[in-house]
PDB file of C-alpha atoms in Angstrom:
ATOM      1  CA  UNK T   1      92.728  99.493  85.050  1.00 45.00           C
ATOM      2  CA  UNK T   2      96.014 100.524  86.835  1.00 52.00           C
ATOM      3  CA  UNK T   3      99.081 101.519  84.692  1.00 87.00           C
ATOM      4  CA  UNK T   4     101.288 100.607  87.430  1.00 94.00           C
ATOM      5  CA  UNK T   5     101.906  96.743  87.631  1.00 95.00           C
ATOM      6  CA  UNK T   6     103.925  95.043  89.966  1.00 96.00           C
ATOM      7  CA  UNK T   7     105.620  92.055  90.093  1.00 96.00           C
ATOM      8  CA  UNK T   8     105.485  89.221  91.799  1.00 96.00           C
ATOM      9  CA  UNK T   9     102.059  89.052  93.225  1.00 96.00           C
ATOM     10  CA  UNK T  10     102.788  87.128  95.978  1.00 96.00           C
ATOM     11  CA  UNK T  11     106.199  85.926  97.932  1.00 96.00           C
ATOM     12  CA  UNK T  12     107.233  83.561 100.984  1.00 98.00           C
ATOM     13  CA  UNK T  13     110.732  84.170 101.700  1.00 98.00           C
ATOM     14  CA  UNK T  14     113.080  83.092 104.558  1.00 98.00           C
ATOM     15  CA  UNK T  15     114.450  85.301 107.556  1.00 98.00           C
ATOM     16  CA  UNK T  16     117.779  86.346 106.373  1.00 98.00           C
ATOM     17  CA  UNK T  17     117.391  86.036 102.741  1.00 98.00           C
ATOM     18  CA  UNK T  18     117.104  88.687 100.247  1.00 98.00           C
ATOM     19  CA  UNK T  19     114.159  89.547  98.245  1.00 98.00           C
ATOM     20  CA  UNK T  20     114.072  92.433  95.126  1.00 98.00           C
ATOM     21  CA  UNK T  21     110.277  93.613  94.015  1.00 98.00           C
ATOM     22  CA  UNK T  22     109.950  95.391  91.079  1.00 97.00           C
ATOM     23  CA  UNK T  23     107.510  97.877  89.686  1.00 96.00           C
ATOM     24  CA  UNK T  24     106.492  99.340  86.218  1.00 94.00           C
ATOM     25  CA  UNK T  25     105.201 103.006  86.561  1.00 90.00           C
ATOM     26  CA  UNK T  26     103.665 104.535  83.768  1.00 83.00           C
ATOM     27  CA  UNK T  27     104.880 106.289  80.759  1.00 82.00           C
ATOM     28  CA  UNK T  28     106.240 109.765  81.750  1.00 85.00           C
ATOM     29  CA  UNK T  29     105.846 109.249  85.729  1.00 87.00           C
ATOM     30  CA  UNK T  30     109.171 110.408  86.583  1.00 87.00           C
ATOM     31  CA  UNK T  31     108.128 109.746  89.958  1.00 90.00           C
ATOM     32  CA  UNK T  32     107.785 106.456  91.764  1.00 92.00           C
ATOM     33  CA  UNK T  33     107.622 105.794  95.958  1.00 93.00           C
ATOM     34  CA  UNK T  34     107.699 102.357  97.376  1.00 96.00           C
ATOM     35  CA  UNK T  35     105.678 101.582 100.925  1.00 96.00           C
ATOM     36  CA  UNK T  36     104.871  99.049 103.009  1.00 97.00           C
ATOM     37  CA  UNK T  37     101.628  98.606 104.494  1.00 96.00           C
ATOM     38  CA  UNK T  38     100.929  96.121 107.676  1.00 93.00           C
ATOM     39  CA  UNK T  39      97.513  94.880 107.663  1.00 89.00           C
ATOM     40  CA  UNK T  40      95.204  97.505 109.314  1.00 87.00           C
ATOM     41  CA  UNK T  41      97.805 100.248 109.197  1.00 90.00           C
ATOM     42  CA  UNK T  42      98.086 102.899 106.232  1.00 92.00           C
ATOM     43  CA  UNK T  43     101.065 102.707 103.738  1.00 94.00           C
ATOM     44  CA  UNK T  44     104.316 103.804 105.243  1.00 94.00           C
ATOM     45  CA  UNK T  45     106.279 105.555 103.198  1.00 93.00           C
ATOM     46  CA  UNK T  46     110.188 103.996 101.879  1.00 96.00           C
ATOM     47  CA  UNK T  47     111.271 106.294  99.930  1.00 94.00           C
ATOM     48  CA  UNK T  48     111.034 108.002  96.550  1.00 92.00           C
ATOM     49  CA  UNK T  49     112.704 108.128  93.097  1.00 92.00           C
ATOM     50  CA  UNK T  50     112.650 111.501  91.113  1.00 88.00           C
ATOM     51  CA  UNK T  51     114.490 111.049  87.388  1.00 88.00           C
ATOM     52  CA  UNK T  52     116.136 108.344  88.767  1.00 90.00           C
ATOM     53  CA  UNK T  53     117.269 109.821  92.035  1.00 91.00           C
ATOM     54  CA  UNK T  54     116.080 109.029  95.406  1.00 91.00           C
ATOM     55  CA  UNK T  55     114.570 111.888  96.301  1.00 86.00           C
ATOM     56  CA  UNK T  56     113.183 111.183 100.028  1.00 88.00           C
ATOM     57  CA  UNK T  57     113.290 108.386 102.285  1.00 91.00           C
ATOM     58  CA  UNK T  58     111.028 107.270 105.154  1.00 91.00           C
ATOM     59  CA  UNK T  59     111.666 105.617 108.555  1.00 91.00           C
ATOM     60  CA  UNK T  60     113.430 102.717 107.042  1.00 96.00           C
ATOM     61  CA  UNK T  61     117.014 100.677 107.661  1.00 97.00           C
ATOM     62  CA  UNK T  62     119.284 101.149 104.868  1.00 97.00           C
ATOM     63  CA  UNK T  63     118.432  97.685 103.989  1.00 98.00           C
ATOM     64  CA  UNK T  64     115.907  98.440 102.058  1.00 98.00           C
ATOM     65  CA  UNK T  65     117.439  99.991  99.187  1.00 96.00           C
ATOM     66  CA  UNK T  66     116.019 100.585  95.464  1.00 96.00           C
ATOM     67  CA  UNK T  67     116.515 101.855  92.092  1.00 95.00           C
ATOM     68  CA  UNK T  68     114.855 103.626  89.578  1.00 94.00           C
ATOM     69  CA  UNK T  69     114.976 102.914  85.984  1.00 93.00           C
ATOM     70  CA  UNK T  70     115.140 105.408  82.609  1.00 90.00           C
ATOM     71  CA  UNK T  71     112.042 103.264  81.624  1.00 86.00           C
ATOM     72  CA  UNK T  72     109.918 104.144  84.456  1.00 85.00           C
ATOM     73  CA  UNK T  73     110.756 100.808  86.011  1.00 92.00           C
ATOM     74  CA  UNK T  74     112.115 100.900  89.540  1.00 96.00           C
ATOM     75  CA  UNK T  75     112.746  98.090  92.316  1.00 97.00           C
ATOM     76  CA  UNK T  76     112.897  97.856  96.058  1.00 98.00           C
ATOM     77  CA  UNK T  77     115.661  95.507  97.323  1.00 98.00           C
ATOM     78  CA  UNK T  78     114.893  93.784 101.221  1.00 98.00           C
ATOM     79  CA  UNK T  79     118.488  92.462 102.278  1.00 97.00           C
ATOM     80  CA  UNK T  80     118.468  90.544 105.862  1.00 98.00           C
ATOM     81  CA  UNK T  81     115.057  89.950 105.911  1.00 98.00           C
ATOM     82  CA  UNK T  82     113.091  90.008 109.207  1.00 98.00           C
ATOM     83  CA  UNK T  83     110.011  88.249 110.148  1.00 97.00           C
ATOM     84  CA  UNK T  84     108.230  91.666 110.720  1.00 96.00           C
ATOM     85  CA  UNK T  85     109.210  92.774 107.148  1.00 97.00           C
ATOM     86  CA  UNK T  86     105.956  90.524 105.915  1.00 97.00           C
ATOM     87  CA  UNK T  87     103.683  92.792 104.643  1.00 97.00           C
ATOM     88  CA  UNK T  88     101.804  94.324 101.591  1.00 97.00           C
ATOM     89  CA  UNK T  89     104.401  96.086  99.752  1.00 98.00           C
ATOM     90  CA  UNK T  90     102.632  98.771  97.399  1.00 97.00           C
ATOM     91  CA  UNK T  91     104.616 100.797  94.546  1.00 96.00           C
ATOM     92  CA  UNK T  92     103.290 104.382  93.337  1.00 93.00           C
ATOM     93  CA  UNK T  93     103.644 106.471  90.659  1.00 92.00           C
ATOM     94  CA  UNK T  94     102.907 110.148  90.033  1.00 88.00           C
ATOM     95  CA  UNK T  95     103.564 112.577  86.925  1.00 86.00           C
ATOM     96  CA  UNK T  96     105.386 114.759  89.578  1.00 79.00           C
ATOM     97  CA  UNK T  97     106.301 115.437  92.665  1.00 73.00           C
ATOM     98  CA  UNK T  98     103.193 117.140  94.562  1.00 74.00           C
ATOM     99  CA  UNK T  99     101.156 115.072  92.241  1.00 79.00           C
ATOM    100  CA  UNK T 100      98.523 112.329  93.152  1.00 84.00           C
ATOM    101  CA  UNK T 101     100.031 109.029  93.220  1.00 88.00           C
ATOM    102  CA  UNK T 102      98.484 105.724  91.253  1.00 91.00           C
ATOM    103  CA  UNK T 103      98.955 102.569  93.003  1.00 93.00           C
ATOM    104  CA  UNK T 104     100.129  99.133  91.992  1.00 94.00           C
ATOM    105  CA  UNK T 105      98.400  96.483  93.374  1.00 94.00           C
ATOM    106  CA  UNK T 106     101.273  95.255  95.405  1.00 96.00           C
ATOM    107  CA  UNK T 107     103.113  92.548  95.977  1.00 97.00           C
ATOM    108  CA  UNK T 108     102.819  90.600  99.424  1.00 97.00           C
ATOM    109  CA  UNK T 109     105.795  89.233 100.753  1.00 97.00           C
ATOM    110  CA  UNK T 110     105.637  86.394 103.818  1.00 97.00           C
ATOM    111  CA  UNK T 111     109.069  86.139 105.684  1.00 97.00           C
ATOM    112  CA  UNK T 112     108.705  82.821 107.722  1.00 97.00           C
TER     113      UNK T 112
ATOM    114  CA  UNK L   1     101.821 112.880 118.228  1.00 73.00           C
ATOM    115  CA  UNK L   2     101.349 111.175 114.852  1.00 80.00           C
ATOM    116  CA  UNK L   3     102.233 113.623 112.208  1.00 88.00           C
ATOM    117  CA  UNK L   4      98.654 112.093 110.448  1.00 93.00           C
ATOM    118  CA  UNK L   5      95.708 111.254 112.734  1.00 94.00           C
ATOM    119  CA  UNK L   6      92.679 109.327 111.663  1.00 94.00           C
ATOM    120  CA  UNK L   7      89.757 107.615 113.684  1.00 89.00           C
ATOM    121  CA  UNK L   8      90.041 104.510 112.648  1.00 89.00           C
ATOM    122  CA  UNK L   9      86.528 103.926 112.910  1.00 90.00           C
ATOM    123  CA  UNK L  10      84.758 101.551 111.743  1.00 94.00           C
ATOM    124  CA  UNK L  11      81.710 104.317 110.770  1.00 95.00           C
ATOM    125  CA  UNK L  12      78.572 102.202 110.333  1.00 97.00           C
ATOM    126  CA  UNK L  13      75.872 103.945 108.908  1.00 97.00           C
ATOM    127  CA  UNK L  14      73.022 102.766 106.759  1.00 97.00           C
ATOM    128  CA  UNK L  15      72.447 103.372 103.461  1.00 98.00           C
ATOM    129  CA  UNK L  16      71.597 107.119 102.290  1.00 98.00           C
ATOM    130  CA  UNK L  17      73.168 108.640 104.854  1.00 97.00           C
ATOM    131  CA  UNK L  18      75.472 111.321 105.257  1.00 98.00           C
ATOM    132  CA  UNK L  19      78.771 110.606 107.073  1.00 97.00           C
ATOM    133  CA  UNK L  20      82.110 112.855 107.332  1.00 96.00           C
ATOM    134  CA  UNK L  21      86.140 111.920 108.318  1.00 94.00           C
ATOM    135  CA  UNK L  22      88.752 114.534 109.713  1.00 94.00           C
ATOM    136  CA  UNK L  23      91.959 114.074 109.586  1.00 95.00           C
ATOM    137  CA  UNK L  24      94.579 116.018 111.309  1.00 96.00           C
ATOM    138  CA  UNK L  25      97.946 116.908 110.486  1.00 94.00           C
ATOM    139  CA  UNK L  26     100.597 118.151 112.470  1.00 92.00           C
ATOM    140  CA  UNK L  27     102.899 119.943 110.189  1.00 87.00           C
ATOM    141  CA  UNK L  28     102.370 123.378 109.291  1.00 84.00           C
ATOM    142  CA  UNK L  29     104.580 123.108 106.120  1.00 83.00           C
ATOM    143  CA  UNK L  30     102.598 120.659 104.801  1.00 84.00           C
ATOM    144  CA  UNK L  31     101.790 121.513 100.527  1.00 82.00           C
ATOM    145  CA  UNK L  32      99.203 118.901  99.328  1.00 89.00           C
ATOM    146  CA  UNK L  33      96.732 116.825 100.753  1.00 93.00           C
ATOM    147  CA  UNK L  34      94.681 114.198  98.914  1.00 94.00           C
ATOM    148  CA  UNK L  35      91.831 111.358 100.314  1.00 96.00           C
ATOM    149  CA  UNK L  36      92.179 107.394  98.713  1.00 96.00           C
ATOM    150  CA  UNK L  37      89.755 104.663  99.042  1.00 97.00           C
ATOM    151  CA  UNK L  38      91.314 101.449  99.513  1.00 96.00           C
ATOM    152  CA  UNK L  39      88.992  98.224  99.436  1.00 95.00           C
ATOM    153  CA  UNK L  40      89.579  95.435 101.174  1.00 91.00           C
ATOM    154  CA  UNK L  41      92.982  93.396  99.825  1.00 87.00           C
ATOM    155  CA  UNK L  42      93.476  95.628  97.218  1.00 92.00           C
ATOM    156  CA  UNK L  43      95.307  98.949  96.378  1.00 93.00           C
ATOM    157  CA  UNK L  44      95.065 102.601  97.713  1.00 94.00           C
ATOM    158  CA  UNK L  45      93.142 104.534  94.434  1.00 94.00           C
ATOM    159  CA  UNK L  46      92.765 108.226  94.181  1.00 93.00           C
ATOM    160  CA  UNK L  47      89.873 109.365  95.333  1.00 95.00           C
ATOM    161  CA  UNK L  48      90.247 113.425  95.030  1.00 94.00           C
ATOM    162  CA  UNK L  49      93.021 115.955  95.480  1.00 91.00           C
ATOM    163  CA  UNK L  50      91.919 118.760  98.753  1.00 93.00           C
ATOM    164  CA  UNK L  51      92.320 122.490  97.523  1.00 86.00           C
ATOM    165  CA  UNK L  52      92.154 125.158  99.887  1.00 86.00           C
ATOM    166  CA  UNK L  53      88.822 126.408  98.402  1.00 88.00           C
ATOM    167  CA  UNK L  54      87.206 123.131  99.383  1.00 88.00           C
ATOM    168  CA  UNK L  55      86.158 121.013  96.526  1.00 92.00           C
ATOM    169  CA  UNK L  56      83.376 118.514  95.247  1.00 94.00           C
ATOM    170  CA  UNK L  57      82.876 115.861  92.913  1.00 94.00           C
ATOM    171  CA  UNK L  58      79.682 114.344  92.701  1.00 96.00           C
ATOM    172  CA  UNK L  59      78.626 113.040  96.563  1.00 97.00           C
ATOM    173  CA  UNK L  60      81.975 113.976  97.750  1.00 97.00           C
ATOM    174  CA  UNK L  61      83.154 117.409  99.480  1.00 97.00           C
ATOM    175  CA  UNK L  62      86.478 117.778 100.611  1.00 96.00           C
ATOM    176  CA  UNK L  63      87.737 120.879 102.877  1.00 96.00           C
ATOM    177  CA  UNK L  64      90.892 121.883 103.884  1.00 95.00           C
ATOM    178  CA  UNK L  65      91.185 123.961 107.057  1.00 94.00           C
ATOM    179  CA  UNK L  66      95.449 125.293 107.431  1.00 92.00           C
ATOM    180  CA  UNK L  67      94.409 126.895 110.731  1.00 92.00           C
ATOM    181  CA  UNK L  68      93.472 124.104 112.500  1.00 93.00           C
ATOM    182  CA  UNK L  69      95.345 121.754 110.931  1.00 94.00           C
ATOM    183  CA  UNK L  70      92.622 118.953 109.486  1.00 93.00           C
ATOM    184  CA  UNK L  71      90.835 118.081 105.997  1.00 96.00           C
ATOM    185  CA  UNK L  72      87.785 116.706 106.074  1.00 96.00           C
ATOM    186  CA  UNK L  73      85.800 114.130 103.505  1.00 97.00           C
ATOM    187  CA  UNK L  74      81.967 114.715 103.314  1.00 97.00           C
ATOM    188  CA  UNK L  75      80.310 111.289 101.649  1.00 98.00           C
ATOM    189  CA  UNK L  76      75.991 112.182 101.005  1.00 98.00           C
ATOM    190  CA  UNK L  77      73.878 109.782 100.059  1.00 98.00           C
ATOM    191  CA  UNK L  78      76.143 106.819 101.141  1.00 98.00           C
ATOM    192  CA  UNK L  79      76.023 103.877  98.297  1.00 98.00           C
ATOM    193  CA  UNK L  80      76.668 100.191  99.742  1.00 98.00           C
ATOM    194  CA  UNK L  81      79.569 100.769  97.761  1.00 97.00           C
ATOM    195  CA  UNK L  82      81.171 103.135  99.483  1.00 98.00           C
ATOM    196  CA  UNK L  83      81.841 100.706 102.071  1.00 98.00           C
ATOM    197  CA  UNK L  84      85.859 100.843 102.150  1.00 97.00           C
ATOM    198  CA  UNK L  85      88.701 102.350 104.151  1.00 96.00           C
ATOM    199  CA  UNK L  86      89.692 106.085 103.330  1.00 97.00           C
ATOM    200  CA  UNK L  87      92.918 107.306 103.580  1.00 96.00           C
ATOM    201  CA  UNK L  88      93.954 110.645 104.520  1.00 96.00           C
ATOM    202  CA  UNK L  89      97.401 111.792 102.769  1.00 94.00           C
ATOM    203  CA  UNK L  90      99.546 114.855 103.460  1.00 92.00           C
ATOM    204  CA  UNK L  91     102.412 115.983 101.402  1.00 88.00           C
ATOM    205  CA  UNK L  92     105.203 118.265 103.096  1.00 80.00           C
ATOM    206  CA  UNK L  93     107.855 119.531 100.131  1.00 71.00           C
ATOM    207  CA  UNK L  94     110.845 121.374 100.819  1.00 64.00           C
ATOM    208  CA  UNK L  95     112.177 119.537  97.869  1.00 64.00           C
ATOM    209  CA  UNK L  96     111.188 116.262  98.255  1.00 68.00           C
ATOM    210  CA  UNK L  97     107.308 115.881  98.558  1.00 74.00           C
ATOM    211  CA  UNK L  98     107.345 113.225 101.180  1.00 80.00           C
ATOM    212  CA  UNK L  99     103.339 111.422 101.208  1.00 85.00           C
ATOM    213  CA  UNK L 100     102.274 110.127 104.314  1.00 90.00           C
ATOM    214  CA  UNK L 101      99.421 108.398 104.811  1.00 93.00           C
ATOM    215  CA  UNK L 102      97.377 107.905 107.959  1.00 93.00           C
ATOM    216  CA  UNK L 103      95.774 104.745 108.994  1.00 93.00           C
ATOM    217  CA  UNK L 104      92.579 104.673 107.236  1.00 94.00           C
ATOM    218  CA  UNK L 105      88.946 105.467 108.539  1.00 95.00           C
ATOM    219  CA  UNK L 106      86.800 101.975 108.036  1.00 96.00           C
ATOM    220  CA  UNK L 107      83.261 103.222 106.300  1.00 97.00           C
ATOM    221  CA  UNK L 108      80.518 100.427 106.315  1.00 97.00           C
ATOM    222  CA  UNK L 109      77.670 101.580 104.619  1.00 98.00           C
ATOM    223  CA  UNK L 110      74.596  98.772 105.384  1.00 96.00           C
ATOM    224  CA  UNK L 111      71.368  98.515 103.851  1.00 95.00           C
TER     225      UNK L 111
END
């Protein structure tokens, strides 16, 4: 069973509209990443949260933003959605930095 | 040049067999380098860390080779459950550990 749960499962949103996923890491990961993974590609990397901080960011617009929380929650925010946001967005949480990472199951967003 | 290359595959090999990935990376600052297994519709799960002494757990050998720039994933004995996509990951720090993940190498493993 995964200790990182994610929330919602599913999504259809409209272009344009905003959309916030959320993410509960497990106790004492202080360190969660957020990607987004296209069917038949690998997860590309958003960015990460260290103690709260971002603390590296991927290829992304600064429309996708996020937060992480004191309990090991965190949440990416889409703002402006596009059509070729739709995808499998995963949430990952390690015990630290350099660490291997334990997946959420994701939450998979449809912009129509 | 991706800075993670896998063949995507798919690898088809019949049960019992032994069958091996590479994966390449292109930077040489990279730290930490891990394989996943990801099933169909579900999420990436660890599947071992790569050390630079090689490593093995149960029917699975990983190496890790800094000159030429690639880790590999040994599977022996291939199980019908093996059948998934593995995922290559390398981690570059400098302070902020930055994961990425290649595309995935597509293992079907037939009886």
């Amino acid at each position: 069973e995964t200790g990182v749960t994610q929330s919602p499962t599913h999504l259809i949103k409209t272009r344009g509209q905003q959309v916030t996923l959320r993410c509960s890491s497990q106790s004492g990961h202080n360190t969660v990443s957020w990607y987004q993974q296209a069917l038949g590609q690998g997860p590309q990397f958003i960015f990460q949260y260290y103690r709260e901080e971002e603390n590296g960011r991927g290829n992304f617009p600064p429309r996708f933003s996020g937060l992480q929380f004191p309990n090991y929650s965190s949440e990416l925010n889409v703002n402006a959605l596009e059509l070729d946001d739709s995808a499998l967005y995963l949430c990952a949480s390690s015990v630290d930095r350099g660490s291997g990472y334990t997946f959420g199951s994701g939450t998979r967003l449809t912009v129509v | 040049r991706k800075e993670v290359e896998q063949d995507p595959g798919p690898f088809n090999v019949p049960e019992g067999a032994t069958v091996a990935f590479n994966c390449t990376y292109s930077n040489s600052a990279s730290q930490s380098f891990f394989w996943y297994r990801q099933d169909c519709r579900k999420e990436p799960k660890l599947l071992m860390s790569v050390y630079s002494s090689g490593n093995e757990d149960g029917r699975f050998t990983a190496q890790l080779n800094r000159a030429s720039q690639y880790i590999s994933l040994l599977i022996r004995d291939s199980k019908l459950s093996d059948s998934a996509t593995y995922l290559c990951v390398v981690m570059r720090s400098g302070g902020s550990y930055i994961p990425t993940f290649g595309r995935g190498t597509s293992l079907i493993v037939h009886p």
